Tab-separated table of C-alpha atoms in Angstrom:
chain	number	residue	atom	x	y	z
K	1	MET	CA	201.097	-74.492	-183.889
K	2	ALA	CA	202.917	-77.972	-185.155
K	3	ASP	CA	205.781	-75.930	-184.133
K	4	ILE	CA	204.594	-74.049	-180.853
K	5	ALA	CA	203.678	-77.779	-179.665
K	6	ARG	CA	206.501	-79.551	-180.373
K	7	MET	CA	208.565	-76.153	-178.491
K	8	ALA	CA	206.627	-77.140	-175.506
K	9	GLY	CA	205.885	-80.229	-175.762
K	10	VAL	CA	202.192	-81.006	-175.379
K	11	SER	CA	199.018	-82.217	-178.960
K	12	ILE	CA	197.433	-79.282	-181.451
K	13	SER	CA	195.299	-80.106	-179.816
K	14	THR	CA	196.268	-78.724	-176.868
K	15	VAL	CA	198.056	-75.510	-177.684
K	16	SER	CA	194.291	-74.727	-180.138
K	17	ARG	CA	193.071	-74.216	-176.331
K	18	ALA	CA	195.336	-72.179	-175.159
K	19	LEU	CA	195.372	-70.278	-177.190
K	20	ALA	CA	192.129	-69.776	-176.867
K	21	GLY	CA	191.379	-69.426	-173.238
K	22	ASN	CA	190.441	-72.414	-172.830
K	23	PRO	CA	190.336	-73.206	-169.131
K	24	LEU	CA	190.588	-76.888	-169.375
K	25	ILE	CA	193.820	-76.369	-169.486
K	26	PRO	CA	196.345	-75.450	-166.434
K	27	LYS	CA	196.768	-72.300	-166.046
K	28	ALA	CA	200.403	-72.225	-165.888
K	29	LEU	CA	200.490	-74.708	-169.117
K	30	ARG	CA	198.206	-72.101	-170.916
K	31	ASP	CA	200.653	-68.538	-170.059
K	32	GLN	CA	203.889	-71.132	-170.963
K	33	ILE	CA	201.928	-71.702	-174.479
K	34	VAL	CA	201.386	-67.226	-175.082
K	35	GLU	CA	204.438	-66.592	-174.175
K	36	ILE	CA	206.043	-69.272	-176.761
K	37	ALA	CA	203.266	-68.122	-179.460
K	38	GLN	CA	204.162	-64.669	-178.492
K	39	THR	CA	207.800	-64.403	-179.582
K	40	HIS	CA	207.678	-66.389	-182.588
K	41	GLY	CA	204.880	-64.093	-183.821
K	42	TYR	CA	202.767	-66.017	-183.790
K	43	VAL	CA	198.891	-64.663	-184.305
K	44	VAL	CA	195.785	-66.346	-184.329
K	45	ASN	CA	194.146	-66.619	-187.473
K	46	GLN	CA	190.455	-65.177	-187.016
K	47	SER	CA	189.525	-65.729	-190.562
K	48	ALA	CA	190.042	-69.141	-190.729
K	49	ARG	CA	188.925	-69.641	-186.774
K	50	SER	CA	185.361	-68.532	-187.676
K	51	LEU	CA	185.059	-70.660	-191.036
K	52	ARG	CA	186.242	-74.267	-188.538
K	53	LEU	CA	184.328	-72.622	-185.383
K	54	ARG	CA	181.234	-71.752	-189.013
K	55	LYS	CA	180.550	-68.415	-185.756
K	56	THR	CA	182.042	-65.261	-185.951
K	57	ASP	CA	181.826	-63.277	-182.761
K	58	THR	CA	180.433	-60.593	-185.142
K	59	ILE	CA	177.463	-58.395	-185.350
K	60	GLY	CA	176.661	-56.522	-188.381
K	61	VAL	CA	175.135	-53.213	-187.717
K	62	ILE	CA	173.042	-52.211	-191.178
K	63	ILE	CA	171.962	-48.271	-192.342
K	64	PRO	CA	170.018	-49.776	-195.029
K	65	LEU	CA	169.443	-46.518	-197.031
K	66	ALA	CA	167.207	-46.057	-200.694
K	67	TYR	CA	165.080	-42.834	-201.300
K	68	GLU	CA	167.285	-41.494	-198.404
K	69	THR	CA	171.127	-42.006	-199.349
K	70	GLY	CA	172.228	-38.517	-198.789
K	71	GLN	CA	171.810	-39.480	-195.313
K	72	LEU	CA	175.872	-39.909	-193.931
K	73	ILE	CA	176.797	-41.915	-190.644
K	74	SER	CA	177.565	-39.313	-188.596
K	75	ASP	CA	173.698	-37.925	-189.037
K	76	PRO	CA	173.197	-37.533	-185.517
K	77	PHE	CA	170.619	-40.022	-184.837
K	78	PHE	CA	172.423	-43.049	-186.781
K	79	LEU	CA	176.038	-42.328	-184.419
K	80	GLU	CA	173.147	-42.256	-181.314
K	81	MET	CA	172.129	-44.932	-181.737
K	82	VAL	CA	174.813	-46.740	-183.113
K	83	GLY	CA	177.399	-46.189	-180.426
K	84	ARG	CA	174.371	-47.827	-177.919
K	85	LEU	CA	174.014	-50.598	-180.516
K	86	ALA	CA	178.260	-50.846	-179.752
K	87	ASP	CA	177.996	-50.399	-176.423
K	88	GLU	CA	176.169	-53.100	-175.985
K	89	ILE	CA	177.863	-55.829	-178.305
K	90	THR	CA	180.407	-54.729	-177.219
K	91	ARG	CA	179.161	-55.639	-173.059
K	92	ARG	CA	178.781	-59.507	-174.516
K	93	ASP	CA	182.546	-59.895	-175.962
K	94	TYR	CA	180.863	-59.242	-180.017
K	95	SER	CA	183.121	-57.122	-182.237
K	96	VAL	CA	181.066	-54.531	-184.462
K	97	LEU	CA	181.399	-54.465	-188.451
K	98	LEU	CA	179.315	-51.567	-189.989
K	99	ASN	CA	177.979	-51.202	-193.462
K	100	LYS	CA	175.347	-48.200	-195.122
K	101	VAL	CA	174.054	-50.186	-198.135
K	102	ILE	CA	172.370	-48.027	-201.037
K	103	VAL	CA	169.949	-49.835	-201.903
K	104	THR	CA	170.255	-50.008	-206.336
K	105	GLU	CA	168.644	-53.122	-207.064
K	106	THR	CA	167.449	-57.048	-204.948
K	107	GLY	CA	170.130	-59.191	-203.302
K	108	TRP	CA	171.223	-56.908	-201.231
K	109	LEU	CA	169.885	-58.624	-198.078
K	110	GLU	CA	171.132	-62.048	-199.078
K	111	ARG	CA	173.920	-60.871	-200.256
K	112	ILE	CA	174.889	-59.220	-196.973
K	113	ILE	CA	173.659	-63.682	-194.933
K	114	GLN	CA	175.172	-65.468	-197.200
K	115	SER	CA	178.781	-63.454	-196.557
K	116	HIS	CA	178.361	-65.847	-193.483
K	117	ARG	CA	180.719	-62.210	-191.711
K	118	ALA	CA	178.223	-62.010	-188.892
K	119	ASP	CA	176.510	-64.095	-186.704
K	120	GLY	CA	173.180	-62.084	-186.650
K	121	LEU	CA	172.666	-59.140	-188.235
K	122	LEU	CA	170.770	-55.451	-186.500
K	123	LEU	CA	168.982	-52.837	-188.690
K	124	ILE	CA	168.858	-48.987	-188.393
K	125	GLY	CA	165.817	-48.429	-190.076
K	126	GLN	CA	163.429	-49.900	-193.097
K	127	SER	CA	163.770	-47.251	-195.564
K	128	THR	CA	161.022	-48.630	-198.867
K	129	GLN	CA	162.838	-52.444	-197.961
K	130	HIS	CA	159.728	-54.363	-196.213
K	131	ALA	CA	159.867	-56.560	-198.664
K	132	ALA	CA	162.313	-57.682	-198.596
K	133	LEU	CA	162.608	-57.936	-194.983
K	134	ASN	CA	160.055	-59.895	-194.977
K	135	ALA	CA	161.394	-62.376	-198.082
K	136	VAL	CA	164.149	-63.269	-195.396
K	137	SER	CA	162.581	-64.120	-192.537
K	138	GLY	CA	161.254	-67.346	-192.908
K	139	ALA	CA	164.978	-68.620	-193.404
K	140	TYR	CA	167.333	-66.445	-191.580
K	141	LYS	CA	166.107	-65.809	-187.750
K	142	PRO	CA	169.381	-63.467	-186.315
K	143	MET	CA	167.566	-60.801	-187.442
K	144	VAL	CA	166.205	-57.580	-186.033
K	145	VAL	CA	165.031	-54.601	-187.051
K	146	TRP	CA	165.027	-50.718	-185.387
K	147	GLY	CA	161.533	-49.737	-187.296
K	148	ALA	CA	158.052	-49.536	-187.182
K	149	GLN	CA	155.447	-52.603	-186.689
K	150	LEU	CA	153.635	-52.937	-190.069
K	151	PRO	CA	150.630	-55.134	-191.352
K	152	GLY	CA	152.083	-58.622	-192.325
K	153	GLN	CA	155.540	-57.467	-191.076
K	154	ARG	CA	157.530	-61.308	-190.017
K	155	TYR	CA	160.778	-59.944	-189.263
K	156	CYS	CA	160.973	-59.464	-185.819
K	157	THR	CA	161.034	-55.524	-184.581
K	158	VAL	CA	162.232	-52.950	-182.007
K	159	GLY	CA	160.840	-49.113	-182.019
K	160	SER	CA	158.967	-46.300	-180.798
K	161	ASP	CA	154.913	-45.543	-180.839
K	162	ASN	CA	154.887	-43.263	-183.893
K	163	VAL	CA	151.644	-41.972	-184.847
K	164	GLU	CA	151.499	-41.259	-180.693
K	165	GLY	CA	154.610	-38.837	-180.601
K	166	GLY	CA	152.796	-37.600	-183.292
K	167	ARG	CA	149.533	-37.135	-181.517
K	168	LEU	CA	151.286	-35.707	-178.733
K	169	ALA	CA	153.171	-33.264	-180.684
K	170	VAL	CA	150.103	-31.863	-182.142
K	171	ALA	CA	148.397	-31.627	-178.868
K	172	HIS	CA	150.767	-29.693	-177.451
K	173	LEU	CA	151.297	-27.129	-180.038
K	174	ALA	CA	147.304	-27.740	-180.183
K	175	GLY	CA	147.377	-26.564	-177.104
K	176	THR	CA	149.360	-23.459	-176.796
K	177	GLY	CA	146.808	-22.368	-178.758
K	178	ARG	CA	148.439	-23.607	-182.756
K	179	LYS	CA	145.621	-23.708	-184.938
K	180	ARG	CA	147.826	-23.712	-188.719
K	181	ILE	CA	150.044	-26.966	-186.976
K	182	VAL	CA	152.379	-27.430	-190.653
K	183	PHE	CA	153.868	-30.828	-190.857
K	184	LEU	CA	157.386	-31.728	-191.974
K	185	GLY	CA	158.829	-35.300	-193.260
K	186	ALA	CA	158.280	-37.972	-195.883
K	187	ILE	CA	154.889	-39.506	-195.640
K	188	ASP	CA	155.503	-42.798	-197.221
K	189	ALA	CA	158.516	-44.582	-195.517
K	190	PRO	CA	157.510	-46.398	-192.075
K	191	GLU	CA	157.530	-44.834	-189.299
K	192	ALA	CA	157.287	-41.305	-191.063
K	193	ALA	CA	153.386	-42.175	-192.237
K	194	LEU	CA	153.545	-43.595	-188.635
K	195	ARG	CA	154.426	-40.537	-187.246
K	196	PHE	CA	151.673	-37.699	-190.515
K	197	GLU	CA	149.267	-40.152	-188.900
K	198	GLY	CA	149.753	-38.303	-185.669
K	199	TYR	CA	149.987	-35.860	-187.079
K	200	LYS	CA	146.392	-36.006	-188.577
K	201	LYS	CA	144.925	-37.593	-185.651
K	202	GLY	CA	146.277	-34.570	-183.153
K	203	LEU	CA	144.859	-32.236	-185.530
K	204	ALA	CA	141.416	-34.844	-185.495
K	205	GLU	CA	141.482	-34.745	-181.959
K	206	ALA	CA	141.793	-30.606	-181.871
K	207	GLY	CA	139.786	-29.361	-184.333
K	208	ILE	CA	141.833	-29.018	-186.523
K	209	ALA	CA	140.449	-29.209	-189.752
K	210	PHE	CA	143.775	-30.769	-191.994
K	211	ASP	CA	144.771	-28.883	-194.269
K	212	PRO	CA	146.929	-30.658	-196.945
K	213	ARG	CA	149.235	-27.230	-197.600
K	214	LEU	CA	150.745	-27.758	-195.495
K	215	VAL	CA	151.836	-30.679	-195.556
K	216	VAL	CA	156.185	-30.058	-197.094
K	217	PRO	CA	158.099	-32.986	-197.481
K	218	THR	CA	161.519	-32.936	-197.029
K	219	PRO	CA	164.975	-34.183	-196.840
K	220	TYR	CA	166.547	-36.009	-194.020
K	221	THR	CA	169.553	-33.698	-194.360
K	222	LEU	CA	169.758	-30.733	-192.410
K	223	GLU	CA	170.714	-28.362	-196.074
K	224	GLU	CA	168.346	-30.294	-198.011
K	225	ALA	CA	165.853	-29.453	-195.249
K	226	LYS	CA	166.624	-25.493	-194.555
K	227	LEU	CA	166.425	-25.312	-198.520
K	228	THR	CA	163.048	-27.001	-198.613
K	229	VAL	CA	161.766	-24.920	-195.675
K	230	ALA	CA	162.233	-21.384	-197.436
K	231	ASP	CA	161.351	-22.516	-200.539
K	232	PHE	CA	157.914	-23.222	-198.774
K	233	LEU	CA	158.363	-19.732	-196.845
K	234	ALA	CA	158.413	-17.861	-199.985
K	235	LYS	CA	155.029	-19.808	-201.350
K	236	ASP	CA	153.180	-17.203	-197.566
K	237	VAL	CA	151.422	-20.076	-196.380
K	238	PRO	CA	150.094	-18.784	-193.048
K	239	PHE	CA	151.123	-21.107	-190.261
K	240	ASP	CA	151.772	-20.246	-186.133
K	241	ALA	CA	152.924	-24.424	-185.834
K	242	ALA	CA	156.001	-26.750	-187.348
K	243	PHE	CA	156.008	-31.156	-186.223
K	244	ALA	CA	159.307	-32.262	-187.927
K	245	PHE	CA	159.308	-36.016	-188.462
K	246	SER	CA	162.938	-36.057	-187.040
K	247	ASP	CA	164.868	-33.178	-185.162
K	248	ILE	CA	167.350	-32.797	-187.879
K	249	ILE	CA	164.670	-31.679	-189.443
K	250	ALA	CA	163.046	-29.417	-186.864
K	251	LEU	CA	166.855	-27.596	-186.376
K	252	ALA	CA	166.776	-27.130	-190.130
K	253	GLY	CA	163.370	-25.197	-189.944
K	254	ILE	CA	164.691	-23.222	-187.280
K	255	GLY	CA	167.454	-21.460	-189.526
K	256	ALA	CA	165.360	-21.965	-192.744
K	257	LEU	CA	162.566	-19.620	-189.645
K	258	THR	CA	165.800	-16.729	-188.281
K	259	GLU	CA	167.146	-16.684	-191.827
K	260	ALA	CA	163.733	-15.250	-193.137
K	261	GLY	CA	162.800	-12.806	-190.127
K	262	LYS	CA	160.843	-15.105	-187.727
K	263	THR	CA	160.994	-15.607	-184.159
K	264	VAL	CA	160.226	-19.175	-182.539
K	265	PRO	CA	158.809	-19.719	-180.832
K	266	GLY	CA	157.022	-15.844	-181.036
K	267	ASP	CA	156.058	-16.611	-185.186
K	268	VAL	CA	156.397	-20.186	-185.014
K	269	ALA	CA	156.896	-22.844	-183.218
K	270	VAL	CA	158.310	-26.099	-183.742
K	271	VAL	CA	158.422	-29.734	-182.439
K	272	GLY	CA	160.794	-32.203	-183.553
K	273	PHE	CA	161.289	-35.824	-182.826
K	274	ASP	CA	163.384	-38.133	-181.600
K	275	ASP	CA	165.354	-35.780	-178.322
K	276	ILE	CA	169.438	-35.892	-179.983
K	277	VAL	CA	171.707	-34.276	-177.885
K	278	LEU	CA	171.651	-31.436	-180.331
K	279	ALA	CA	168.218	-31.057	-179.225
K	280	ARG	CA	168.281	-29.696	-175.627
K	281	HIS	CA	171.691	-27.222	-176.960
K	282	SER	CA	170.244	-25.479	-180.083
K	283	ASN	CA	168.907	-21.934	-179.379
K	284	PRO	CA	166.197	-21.512	-179.083
K	285	PRO	CA	166.100	-25.951	-177.332
K	286	LEU	CA	164.607	-27.806	-179.007
K	287	THR	CA	160.919	-29.153	-177.502
K	288	THR	CA	160.335	-33.078	-178.653
K	289	ILE	CA	159.425	-35.818	-178.460
K	290	ARG	CA	161.646	-38.495	-177.398
K	291	GLN	CA	162.660	-41.014	-178.010
K	292	ASP	CA	164.764	-44.616	-175.095
K	293	LEU	CA	166.893	-44.843	-178.083
K	294	ALA	CA	169.110	-46.521	-174.815
K	295	PHE	CA	166.444	-49.109	-174.639
K	296	GLY	CA	166.085	-49.259	-178.092
K	297	ALA	CA	169.790	-50.674	-178.465
K	298	ARG	CA	169.022	-52.590	-175.739
K	299	ALA	CA	166.083	-55.101	-176.848
K	300	MET	CA	167.509	-55.142	-180.267
K	301	VAL	CA	170.224	-56.698	-178.441
K	302	ASP	CA	169.095	-58.599	-176.708
K	303	LEU	CA	166.418	-59.682	-179.027
K	304	LEU	CA	169.450	-60.369	-181.734
K	305	PHE	CA	171.384	-62.859	-178.942
K	306	ARG	CA	167.796	-64.572	-178.437
K	307	ARG	CA	167.668	-65.310	-181.863
K	308	MET	CA	170.873	-66.623	-182.328
K	309	ALA	CA	170.255	-68.717	-179.157
K	310	GLY	CA	167.094	-70.062	-181.340
K	311	GLU	CA	164.281	-68.226	-179.685
K	312	ASP	CA	161.349	-67.479	-181.104
K	313	VAL	CA	160.535	-63.689	-179.559
K	314	ALA	CA	157.814	-60.644	-180.737
K	315	SER	CA	158.397	-57.473	-182.083
K	316	THR	CA	158.772	-54.491	-179.132
K	317	LEU	CA	157.668	-51.082	-179.301
K	318	ALA	CA	158.493	-49.055	-176.559
K	319	PRO	CA	156.595	-45.609	-175.931
K	320	VAL	CA	157.246	-42.381	-176.269
K	321	GLU	CA	157.967	-38.712	-174.212
K	322	LEU	CA	157.255	-35.200	-174.864
K	323	ILE	CA	160.216	-33.170	-173.808
K	324	VAL	CA	158.859	-29.236	-173.761
K	325	ARG	CA	162.081	-27.336	-174.046
K	326	GLY	CA	162.573	-23.488	-175.485
K	327	SER	CA	161.248	-23.604	-179.261
K	328	SER	CA	157.002	-24.384	-178.906
K	329	VAL	CA	157.244	-22.427	-175.898
């Protein structure tokens, strides 16, 4: 930078401002300095600049996985959410730092924060890490999490009305005459527990007794979910409908049902949750509970930047919508 300043006949600080695009430097002089820098192969050291300014112009997008470690970033839900978040972040001239974290020990979130590689963090999902998120919330404000709103929560979340989603799914299935409705999914993770709560609420409203035999703990990945549903079918427990925690699990269930010689929706009606792109292109097209991921991504990024600016903003809950397709009617 000193060499460029000498060649341009200006101060080092003027070179620094010009290369940063500062409008206080006349455009002709900025262009001259940039041309000299390019000619002599000068590149701004962004790491050094970030250290000096205490600002990285980067947002960290984190996928924390504790019990569902087999899930890939290529999972359709993660892909869509990451893509939408990246669009919103880059629209604000920030870069994206994507990090999938397999949680094996405490302190993982503190280490990410202390690395100072990002100006703020967006987490896709809470996994089993509610306590870890609460632990950093007092000292670290620029963080927003996609997930459920939980009792005693101190960190900021954006999410969908999971209880209402579960209730809508079961109400729809009951409305088509189904009486033996299976729940496919986990029931201990935050969002899963709320969808399961909605499932039971829908059964109660329809006058259908809850049967614990119809609760099938199901992994999140397609192949594992398919095997789990196939094992359940082998037990010959009678059922005529299924509400799945996610579209991926629902699609896996349809695959297992089809291979077992059952028709969808003739023998078994199926409803998923998320409305990923694959849902409308499956065979049959999947009835699902739509989460507005476009709204969710906008809200997460907006709340994060407001928190980065020092605002104390509250969590947001988005409505859900039943999308009826061929898998249930």
